[in-house]
Amino acid sequence: MRRRKSHTFIETTVPDPVSAEAWRELLEVLETADAFGLVDGRSGRVAWAAIDRETPATANAARGHGHQL
């Protein structure tokens, strides 16, 4: 987890292989972020999420409308 002025970023390594149930759970969590993505690199697959620190946590209408890059 890294905190920046405007966002908090969270990254996690995604195991390979990943079960269908674990994949669904990961996607459910990512959908709650303001932005999210999945990156394949030398060190494996990494899922990341960014949460806008200015958006109130109780503003459900503002959450879950991120953009997958």
PDB file of N, CA, C and O in Angstrom:
ATOM      1  N   MET A   1       0.850  -1.161   0.000  1.00  0.00           N
ATOM      2  CA  MET A   1       0.000   0.000   0.000  1.00  0.00           C
ATOM      3  C   MET A   1       0.900   1.230   0.000  1.00  0.00           C
ATOM      4  O   MET A   1       1.882   1.289   0.721  1.00  0.00           O
ATOM      5  N   ARG A   2       0.550   2.197  -0.840  1.00  0.00           N
ATOM      6  CA  ARG A   2       1.265   3.468  -0.896  1.00  0.00           C
ATOM      7  C   ARG A   2       0.246   4.593  -0.829  1.00  0.00           C
ATOM      8  O   ARG A   2      -0.765   4.558  -1.508  1.00  0.00           O
ATOM      9  N   ARG A   3       0.534   5.557  -0.004  1.00  0.00           N
ATOM     10  CA  ARG A   3      -0.346   6.716   0.112  1.00  0.00           C
ATOM     11  C   ARG A   3       0.281   7.897  -0.595  1.00  0.00           C
ATOM     12  O   ARG A   3       1.438   8.210  -0.384  1.00  0.00           O
ATOM     13  N   ARG A   4      -0.492   8.521  -1.420  1.00  0.00           N
ATOM     14  CA  ARG A   4      -0.079   9.724  -2.116  1.00  0.00           C
ATOM     15  C   ARG A   4      -1.025  10.844  -1.709  1.00  0.00           C
ATOM     16  O   ARG A   4      -1.992  10.628  -0.994  1.00  0.00           O
ATOM     17  N   LYS A   5      -0.746  12.039  -2.183  1.00  0.00           N
ATOM     18  CA  LYS A   5      -1.553  13.194  -1.806  1.00  0.00           C
ATOM     19  C   LYS A   5      -3.037  12.990  -2.135  1.00  0.00           C
ATOM     20  O   LYS A   5      -3.901  13.263  -1.315  1.00  0.00           O
ATOM     21  N   SER A   6      -3.323  12.493  -3.328  1.00  0.00           N
ATOM     22  CA  SER A   6      -4.720  12.397  -3.754  1.00  0.00           C
ATOM     23  C   SER A   6      -5.287  10.983  -3.755  1.00  0.00           C
ATOM     24  O   SER A   6      -6.505  10.811  -3.779  1.00  0.00           O
ATOM     25  N   HIS A   7      -4.430   9.946  -3.750  1.00  0.00           N
ATOM     26  CA  HIS A   7      -4.900   8.567  -3.842  1.00  0.00           C
ATOM     27  C   HIS A   7      -4.136   7.643  -2.902  1.00  0.00           C
ATOM     28  O   HIS A   7      -3.004   7.927  -2.531  1.00  0.00           O
ATOM     29  N   THR A   8      -4.768   6.551  -2.577  1.00  0.00           N
ATOM     30  CA  THR A   8      -4.100   5.434  -1.922  1.00  0.00           C
ATOM     31  C   THR A   8      -4.047   4.311  -2.948  1.00  0.00           C
ATOM     32  O   THR A   8      -5.064   3.988  -3.571  1.00  0.00           O
ATOM     33  N   PHE A   9      -2.859   3.745  -3.173  1.00  0.00           N
ATOM     34  CA  PHE A   9      -2.659   2.671  -4.135  1.00  0.00           C
ATOM     35  C   PHE A   9      -2.395   1.369  -3.388  1.00  0.00           C
ATOM     36  O   PHE A   9      -1.619   1.338  -2.435  1.00  0.00           O
ATOM     37  N   ILE A  10      -3.043   0.308  -3.846  1.00  0.00           N
ATOM     38  CA  ILE A  10      -2.869  -1.013  -3.250  1.00  0.00           C
ATOM     39  C   ILE A  10      -2.514  -1.983  -4.366  1.00  0.00           C
ATOM     40  O   ILE A  10      -3.149  -1.976  -5.422  1.00  0.00           O
ATOM     41  N   GLU A  11      -1.490  -2.799  -4.152  1.00  0.00           N
ATOM     42  CA  GLU A  11      -1.076  -3.810  -5.127  1.00  0.00           C
ATOM     43  C   GLU A  11      -1.004  -5.160  -4.451  1.00  0.00           C
ATOM     44  O   GLU A  11      -0.657  -5.255  -3.272  1.00  0.00           O
ATOM     45  N   THR A  12      -1.306  -6.217  -5.212  1.00  0.00           N
ATOM     46  CA  THR A  12      -1.166  -7.570  -4.717  1.00  0.00           C
ATOM     47  C   THR A  12      -0.777  -8.497  -5.859  1.00  0.00           C
ATOM     48  O   THR A  12      -1.184  -8.284  -7.001  1.00  0.00           O
ATOM     49  N   THR A  13       0.021  -9.492  -5.550  1.00  0.00           N
ATOM     50  CA  THR A  13       0.397 -10.493  -6.534  1.00  0.00           C
ATOM     51  C   THR A  13      -0.759 -11.478  -6.691  1.00  0.00           C
ATOM     52  O   THR A  13      -1.351 -11.907  -5.702  1.00  0.00           O
ATOM     53  N   VAL A  14      -1.074 -11.819  -7.919  1.00  0.00           N
ATOM     54  CA  VAL A  14      -2.141 -12.773  -8.210  1.00  0.00           C
ATOM     55  C   VAL A  14      -1.487 -14.114  -8.522  1.00  0.00           C
ATOM     56  O   VAL A  14      -0.654 -14.199  -9.431  1.00  0.00           O
ATOM     57  N   PRO A  15      -1.837 -15.160  -7.774  1.00  0.00           N
ATOM     58  CA  PRO A  15      -1.204 -16.461  -8.007  1.00  0.00           C
ATOM     59  C   PRO A  15      -1.574 -17.024  -9.381  1.00  0.00           C
ATOM     60  O   PRO A  15      -2.607 -16.691  -9.953  1.00  0.00           O
ATOM     61  N   ASP A  16      -0.694 -17.880  -9.887  1.00  0.00           N
ATOM     62  CA  ASP A  16      -0.950 -18.541 -11.154  1.00  0.00           C
ATOM     63  C   ASP A  16      -0.752 -20.028 -10.958  1.00  0.00           C
ATOM     64  O   ASP A  16       0.364 -20.444 -10.622  1.00  0.00           O
ATOM     65  N   PRO A  17      -1.747 -20.822 -11.085  1.00  0.00           N
ATOM     66  CA  PRO A  17      -3.102 -20.490 -11.496  1.00  0.00           C
ATOM     67  C   PRO A  17      -3.916 -19.934 -10.324  1.00  0.00           C
ATOM     68  O   PRO A  17      -3.549 -20.084  -9.159  1.00  0.00           O
ATOM     69  N   VAL A  18      -5.028 -19.304 -10.654  1.00  0.00           N
ATOM     70  CA  VAL A  18      -5.943 -18.770  -9.655  1.00  0.00           C
ATOM     71  C   VAL A  18      -7.297 -19.447  -9.864  1.00  0.00           C
ATOM     72  O   VAL A  18      -7.726 -19.640 -11.006  1.00  0.00           O
ATOM     73  N   SER A  19      -7.936 -19.828  -8.774  1.00  0.00           N
ATOM     74  CA  SER A  19      -9.235 -20.507  -8.882  1.00  0.00           C
ATOM     75  C   SER A  19     -10.304 -19.521  -9.356  1.00  0.00           C
ATOM     76  O   SER A  19     -10.174 -18.306  -9.174  1.00  0.00           O
ATOM     77  N   ALA A  20     -11.356 -20.043  -9.927  1.00  0.00           N
ATOM     78  CA  ALA A  20     -12.464 -19.204 -10.395  1.00  0.00           C
ATOM     79  C   ALA A  20     -13.075 -18.437  -9.229  1.00  0.00           C
ATOM     80  O   ALA A  20     -13.410 -17.256  -9.360  1.00  0.00           O
ATOM     81  N   GLU A  21     -13.195 -19.080  -8.075  1.00  0.00           N
ATOM     82  CA  GLU A  21     -13.765 -18.413  -6.901  1.00  0.00           C
ATOM     83  C   GLU A  21     -12.872 -17.261  -6.433  1.00  0.00           C
ATOM     84  O   GLU A  21     -13.358 -16.156  -6.159  1.00  0.00           O
ATOM     85  N   ALA A  22     -11.569 -17.479  -6.372  1.00  0.00           N
ATOM     86  CA  ALA A  22     -10.640 -16.422  -5.950  1.00  0.00           C
ATOM     87  C   ALA A  22     -10.645 -15.274  -6.960  1.00  0.00           C
ATOM     88  O   ALA A  22     -10.575 -14.102  -6.584  1.00  0.00           O
ATOM     89  N   TRP A  23     -10.755 -15.600  -8.251  1.00  0.00           N
ATOM     90  CA  TRP A  23     -10.793 -14.577  -9.293  1.00  0.00           C
ATOM     91  C   TRP A  23     -12.033 -13.701  -9.130  1.00  0.00           C
ATOM     92  O   TRP A  23     -11.964 -12.482  -9.211  1.00  0.00           O
ATOM     93  N   ARG A  24     -13.195 -14.318  -8.889  1.00  0.00           N
ATOM     94  CA  ARG A  24     -14.441 -13.567  -8.664  1.00  0.00           C
ATOM     95  C   ARG A  24     -14.312 -12.657  -7.453  1.00  0.00           C
ATOM     96  O   ARG A  24     -14.735 -11.504  -7.482  1.00  0.00           O
ATOM     97  N   GLU A  25     -13.733 -13.167  -6.371  1.00  0.00           N
ATOM     98  CA  GLU A  25     -13.559 -12.364  -5.164  1.00  0.00           C
ATOM     99  C   GLU A  25     -12.646 -11.171  -5.420  1.00  0.00           C
ATOM    100  O   GLU A  25     -12.924 -10.064  -4.969  1.00  0.00           O
ATOM    101  N   LEU A  26     -11.561 -11.395  -6.149  1.00  0.00           N
ATOM    102  CA  LEU A  26     -10.644 -10.305  -6.485  1.00  0.00           C
ATOM    103  C   LEU A  26     -11.365  -9.241  -7.301  1.00  0.00           C
ATOM    104  O   LEU A  26     -11.260  -8.041  -7.011  1.00  0.00           O
ATOM    105  N   LEU A  27     -12.123  -9.637  -8.305  1.00  0.00           N
ATOM    106  CA  LEU A  27     -12.851  -8.676  -9.135  1.00  0.00           C
ATOM    107  C   LEU A  27     -13.881  -7.894  -8.324  1.00  0.00           C
ATOM    108  O   LEU A  27     -14.065  -6.694  -8.534  1.00  0.00           O
ATOM    109  N   GLU A  28     -14.546  -8.545  -7.388  1.00  0.00           N
ATOM    110  CA  GLU A  28     -15.508  -7.855  -6.530  1.00  0.00           C
ATOM    111  C   GLU A  28     -14.824  -6.764  -5.719  1.00  0.00           C
ATOM    112  O   GLU A  28     -15.359  -5.668  -5.554  1.00  0.00           O
ATOM    113  N   VAL A  29     -13.645  -7.046  -5.218  1.00  0.00           N
ATOM    114  CA  VAL A  29     -12.898  -6.051  -4.441  1.00  0.00           C
ATOM    115  C   VAL A  29     -12.420  -4.919  -5.345  1.00  0.00           C
ATOM    116  O   VAL A  29     -12.558  -3.741  -5.010  1.00  0.00           O
ATOM    117  N   LEU A  30     -11.883  -5.265  -6.505  1.00  0.00           N
ATOM    118  CA  LEU A  30     -11.371  -4.245  -7.419  1.00  0.00           C
ATOM    119  C   LEU A  30     -12.474  -3.291  -7.877  1.00  0.00           C
ATOM    120  O   LEU A  30     -12.234  -2.098  -8.044  1.00  0.00           O
ATOM    121  N   GLU A  31     -13.677  -3.809  -8.049  1.00  0.00           N
ATOM    122  CA  GLU A  31     -14.793  -2.971  -8.492  1.00  0.00           C
ATOM    123  C   GLU A  31     -15.133  -1.859  -7.511  1.00  0.00           C
ATOM    124  O   GLU A  31     -15.763  -0.877  -7.891  1.00  0.00           O
ATOM    125  N   THR A  32     -14.723  -1.988  -6.274  1.00  0.00           N
ATOM    126  CA  THR A  32     -15.028  -0.956  -5.280  1.00  0.00           C
ATOM    127  C   THR A  32     -14.048   0.205  -5.328  1.00  0.00           C
ATOM    128  O   THR A  32     -14.268   1.224  -4.680  1.00  0.00           O
ATOM    129  N   ALA A  33     -12.970   0.061  -6.098  1.00  0.00           N
ATOM    130  CA  ALA A  33     -11.960   1.113  -6.204  1.00  0.00           C
ATOM    131  C   ALA A  33     -12.379   2.161  -7.235  1.00  0.00           C
ATOM    132  O   ALA A  33     -13.272   1.934  -8.051  1.00  0.00           O
ATOM    133  N   ASP A  34     -11.720   3.303  -7.197  1.00  0.00           N
ATOM    134  CA  ASP A  34     -11.973   4.351  -8.183  1.00  0.00           C
ATOM    135  C   ASP A  34     -11.312   4.040  -9.517  1.00  0.00           C
ATOM    136  O   ASP A  34     -11.778   4.464 -10.568  1.00  0.00           O
ATOM    137  N   ALA A  35     -10.203   3.305  -9.484  1.00  0.00           N
ATOM    138  CA  ALA A  35      -9.516   2.848 -10.687  1.00  0.00           C
ATOM    139  C   ALA A  35      -8.803   1.555 -10.328  1.00  0.00           C
ATOM    140  O   ALA A  35      -8.419   1.351  -9.173  1.00  0.00           O
ATOM    141  N   PHE A  36      -8.662   0.664 -11.306  1.00  0.00           N
ATOM    142  CA  PHE A  36      -7.979  -0.602 -11.035  1.00  0.00           C
ATOM    143  C   PHE A  36      -7.423  -1.174 -12.320  1.00  0.00           C
ATOM    144  O   PHE A  36      -7.767  -0.735 -13.414  1.00  0.00           O
ATOM    145  N   GLY A  37      -6.542  -2.161 -12.175  1.00  0.00           N
ATOM    146  CA  GLY A  37      -5.977  -2.800 -13.345  1.00  0.00           C
ATOM    147  C   GLY A  37      -5.255  -4.075 -12.988  1.00  0.00           C
ATOM    148  O   GLY A  37      -5.152  -4.456 -11.820  1.00  0.00           O
ATOM    149  N   LEU A  38      -4.765  -4.736 -14.025  1.00  0.00           N
ATOM    150  CA  LEU A  38      -4.041  -5.988 -13.889  1.00  0.00           C
ATOM    151  C   LEU A  38      -2.841  -5.911 -14.815  1.00  0.00           C
ATOM    152  O   LEU A  38      -2.978  -5.569 -15.998  1.00  0.00           O
ATOM    153  N   VAL A  39      -1.655  -6.194 -14.290  1.00  0.00           N
ATOM    154  CA  VAL A  39      -0.418  -6.062 -15.056  1.00  0.00           C
ATOM    155  C   VAL A  39       0.336  -7.385 -15.011  1.00  0.00           C
ATOM    156  O   VAL A  39       0.517  -7.968 -13.944  1.00  0.00           O
ATOM    157  N   ASP A  40       0.755  -7.853 -16.172  1.00  0.00           N
ATOM    158  CA  ASP A  40       1.623  -9.026 -16.252  1.00  0.00           C
ATOM    159  C   ASP A  40       3.042  -8.543 -16.479  1.00  0.00           C
ATOM    160  O   ASP A  40       3.304  -7.775 -17.406  1.00  0.00           O
ATOM    161  N   GLY A  41       3.948  -8.970 -15.607  1.00  0.00           N
ATOM    162  CA  GLY A  41       5.331  -8.545 -15.719  1.00  0.00           C
ATOM    163  C   GLY A  41       6.287  -9.672 -15.405  1.00  0.00           C
ATOM    164  O   GLY A  41       5.886 -10.822 -15.239  1.00  0.00           O
ATOM    165  N   ARG A  42       7.546  -9.323 -15.294  1.00  0.00           N
ATOM    166  CA  ARG A  42       8.584 -10.325 -14.991  1.00  0.00           C
ATOM    167  C   ARG A  42       8.353 -11.030 -13.670  1.00  0.00           C
ATOM    168  O   ARG A  42       8.647 -12.201 -13.526  1.00  0.00           O
ATOM    169  N   SER A  43       7.818 -10.289 -12.701  1.00  0.00           N
ATOM    170  CA  SER A  43       7.612 -10.885 -11.378  1.00  0.00           C
ATOM    171  C   SER A  43       6.242 -11.529 -11.242  1.00  0.00           C
ATOM    172  O   SER A  43       5.849 -11.920 -10.154  1.00  0.00           O
ATOM    173  N   GLY A  44       5.491 -11.653 -12.328  1.00  0.00           N
ATOM    174  CA  GLY A  44       4.187 -12.303 -12.287  1.00  0.00           C
ATOM    175  C   GLY A  44       3.063 -11.312 -12.530  1.00  0.00           C
ATOM    176  O   GLY A  44       3.273 -10.199 -12.995  1.00  0.00           O
ATOM    177  N   ARG A  45       1.875 -11.730 -12.212  1.00  0.00           N
ATOM    178  CA  ARG A  45       0.678 -10.916 -12.414  1.00  0.00           C
ATOM    179  C   ARG A  45       0.386 -10.120 -11.143  1.00  0.00           C
ATOM    180  O   ARG A  45       0.374 -10.655 -10.049  1.00  0.00           O
ATOM    181  N   VAL A  46       0.143  -8.834 -11.322  1.00  0.00           N
ATOM    182  CA  VAL A  46      -0.133  -7.942 -10.193  1.00  0.00           C
ATOM    183  C   VAL A  46      -1.457  -7.219 -10.442  1.00  0.00           C
ATOM    184  O   VAL A  46      -1.681  -6.664 -11.512  1.00  0.00           O
ATOM    185  N   ALA A  47      -2.332  -7.251  -9.458  1.00  0.00           N
ATOM    186  CA  ALA A  47      -3.574  -6.482  -9.488  1.00  0.00           C
ATOM    187  C   ALA A  47      -3.348  -5.228  -8.663  1.00  0.00           C
ATOM    188  O   ALA A  47      -2.692  -5.274  -7.619  1.00  0.00           O
ATOM    189  N   TRP A  48      -3.883  -4.101  -9.132  1.00  0.00           N
ATOM    190  CA  TRP A  48      -3.718  -2.856  -8.390  1.00  0.00           C
ATOM    191  C   TRP A  48      -5.050  -2.122  -8.333  1.00  0.00           C
ATOM    192  O   TRP A  48      -5.927  -2.323  -9.179  1.00  0.00           O
ATOM    193  N   ALA A  49      -5.180  -1.301  -7.325  1.00  0.00           N
ATOM    194  CA  ALA A  49      -6.375  -0.477  -7.154  1.00  0.00           C
ATOM    195  C   ALA A  49      -5.945   0.885  -6.626  1.00  0.00           C
ATOM    196  O   ALA A  49      -4.986   0.994  -5.866  1.00  0.00           O
ATOM    197  N   ALA A  50      -6.652   1.918  -7.038  1.00  0.00           N
ATOM    198  CA  ALA A  50      -6.413   3.274  -6.556  1.00  0.00           C
ATOM    199  C   ALA A  50      -7.719   3.811  -5.990  1.00  0.00           C
ATOM    200  O   ALA A  50      -8.779   3.678  -6.609  1.00  0.00           O
ATOM    201  N   ILE A  51      -7.623   4.393  -4.824  1.00  0.00           N
ATOM    202  CA  ILE A  51      -8.792   4.955  -4.158  1.00  0.00           C
ATOM    203  C   ILE A  51      -8.539   6.436  -3.943  1.00  0.00           C
ATOM    204  O   ILE A  51      -7.533   6.828  -3.352  1.00  0.00           O
ATOM    205  N   ASP A  52      -9.440   7.251  -4.443  1.00  0.00           N
ATOM    206  CA  ASP A  52      -9.347   8.705  -4.313  1.00  0.00           C
ATOM    207  C   ASP A  52      -9.542   9.077  -2.847  1.00  0.00           C
ATOM    208  O   ASP A  52     -10.556   8.747  -2.248  1.00  0.00           O
ATOM    209  N   ARG A  53      -8.582   9.762  -2.282  1.00  0.00           N
ATOM    210  CA  ARG A  53      -8.658  10.125  -0.864  1.00  0.00           C
ATOM    211  C   ARG A  53      -9.669  11.233  -0.613  1.00  0.00           C
ATOM    212  O   ARG A  53     -10.063  11.467   0.513  1.00  0.00           O
ATOM    213  N   GLU A  54     -10.108  11.926  -1.665  1.00  0.00           N
ATOM    214  CA  GLU A  54     -11.073  13.010  -1.530  1.00  0.00           C
ATOM    215  C   GLU A  54     -12.512  12.516  -1.572  1.00  0.00           C
ATOM    216  O   GLU A  54     -13.423  13.229  -1.186  1.00  0.00           O
ATOM    217  N   THR A  55     -12.747  11.299  -2.065  1.00  0.00           N
ATOM    218  CA  THR A  55     -14.092  10.752  -2.149  1.00  0.00           C
ATOM    219  C   THR A  55     -14.466  10.147  -0.812  1.00  0.00           C
ATOM    220  O   THR A  55     -13.789   9.250  -0.334  1.00  0.00           O
ATOM    221  N   PRO A  56     -15.546  10.602  -0.204  1.00  0.00           N
ATOM    222  CA  PRO A  56     -15.948  10.024   1.089  1.00  0.00           C
ATOM    223  C   PRO A  56     -16.232   8.534   0.957  1.00  0.00           C
ATOM    224  O   PRO A  56     -16.827   8.100  -0.027  1.00  0.00           O
ATOM    225  N   ALA A  57     -15.787   7.753   1.914  1.00  0.00           N
ATOM    226  CA  ALA A  57     -15.977   6.305   1.887  1.00  0.00           C
ATOM    227  C   ALA A  57     -17.452   5.936   1.890  1.00  0.00           C
ATOM    228  O   ALA A  57     -17.828   4.861   1.437  1.00  0.00           O
ATOM    229  N   THR A  58     -18.303   6.816   2.392  1.00  0.00           N
ATOM    230  CA  THR A  58     -19.728   6.515   2.450  1.00  0.00           C
ATOM    231  C   THR A  58     -20.446   6.844   1.154  1.00  0.00           C
ATOM    232  O   THR A  58     -21.627   6.569   1.012  1.00  0.00           O
ATOM    233  N   ALA A  59     -19.762   7.418   0.200  1.00  0.00           N
ATOM    234  CA  ALA A  59     -20.389   7.795  -1.070  1.00  0.00           C
ATOM    235  C   ALA A  59     -20.369   6.602  -2.013  1.00  0.00           C
ATOM    236  O   ALA A  59     -19.592   6.535  -2.955  1.00  0.00           O
ATOM    237  N   ASN A  60     -21.247   5.640  -1.783  1.00  0.00           N
ATOM    238  CA  ASN A  60     -21.284   4.422  -2.586  1.00  0.00           C
ATOM    239  C   ASN A  60     -21.497   4.712  -4.061  1.00  0.00           C
ATOM    240  O   ASN A  60     -21.015   3.981  -4.918  1.00  0.00           O
ATOM    241  N   ALA A  61     -22.219   5.764  -4.375  1.00  0.00           N
ATOM    242  CA  ALA A  61     -22.469   6.088  -5.778  1.00  0.00           C
ATOM    243  C   ALA A  61     -21.176   6.460  -6.493  1.00  0.00           C
ATOM    244  O   ALA A  61     -21.064   6.285  -7.696  1.00  0.00           O
ATOM    245  N   ALA A  62     -20.198   6.946  -5.764  1.00  0.00           N
ATOM    246  CA  ALA A  62     -18.929   7.350  -6.373  1.00  0.00           C
ATOM    247  C   ALA A  62     -17.962   6.182  -6.497  1.00  0.00           C
ATOM    248  O   ALA A  62     -17.029   6.229  -7.276  1.00  0.00           O
ATOM    249  N   ARG A  63     -18.163   5.139  -5.734  1.00  0.00           N
ATOM    250  CA  ARG A  63     -17.273   3.982  -5.761  1.00  0.00           C
ATOM    251  C   ARG A  63     -17.716   2.988  -6.821  1.00  0.00           C
ATOM    252  O   ARG A  63     -18.883   2.914  -7.195  1.00  0.00           O
ATOM    253  N   GLY A  64     -16.805   2.196  -7.285  1.00  0.00           N
ATOM    254  CA  GLY A  64     -17.130   1.127  -8.216  1.00  0.00           C
ATOM    255  C   GLY A  64     -17.287   1.587  -9.647  1.00  0.00           C
ATOM    256  O   GLY A  64     -17.766   0.845 -10.480  1.00  0.00           O
ATOM    257  N   HIS A  65     -16.886   2.810  -9.954  1.00  0.00           N
ATOM    258  CA  HIS A  65     -16.987   3.300 -11.314  1.00  0.00           C
ATOM    259  C   HIS A  65     -15.610   3.617 -11.866  1.00  0.00           C
ATOM    260  O   HIS A  65     -15.430   4.581 -12.586  1.00  0.00           O
ATOM    261  N   GLY A  66     -14.637   2.793 -11.496  1.00  0.00           N
ATOM    262  CA  GLY A  66     -13.268   2.998 -11.958  1.00  0.00           C
ATOM    263  C   GLY A  66     -13.094   2.568 -13.391  1.00  0.00           C
ATOM    264  O   GLY A  66     -14.012   2.068 -14.035  1.00  0.00           O
ATOM    265  N   HIS A  67     -11.903   2.742 -13.867  1.00  0.00           N
ATOM    266  CA  HIS A  67     -11.580   2.377 -15.228  1.00  0.00           C
ATOM    267  C   HIS A  67     -10.468   1.353 -15.213  1.00  0.00           C
ATOM    268  O   HIS A  67      -9.454   1.572 -14.573  1.00  0.00           O
ATOM    269  N   GLN A  68     -10.680   0.259 -15.867  1.00  0.00           N
ATOM    270  CA  GLN A  68      -9.639  -0.745 -15.962  1.00  0.00           C
ATOM    271  C   GLN A  68      -8.705  -0.360 -17.080  1.00  0.00           C
ATOM    272  O   GLN A  68      -9.140  -0.056 -18.187  1.00  0.00           O
ATOM    273  N   LEU A  69      -7.423  -0.331 -16.779  1.00  0.00           N
ATOM    274  CA  LEU A  69      -6.430   0.054 -17.776  1.00  0.00           C
ATOM    275  C   LEU A  69      -5.661  -1.137 -18.259  1.00  0.00           C
ATOM    276  O   LEU A  69      -5.475  -2.071 -17.608  1.00  0.00           O
TER     277      LEU A  69
END
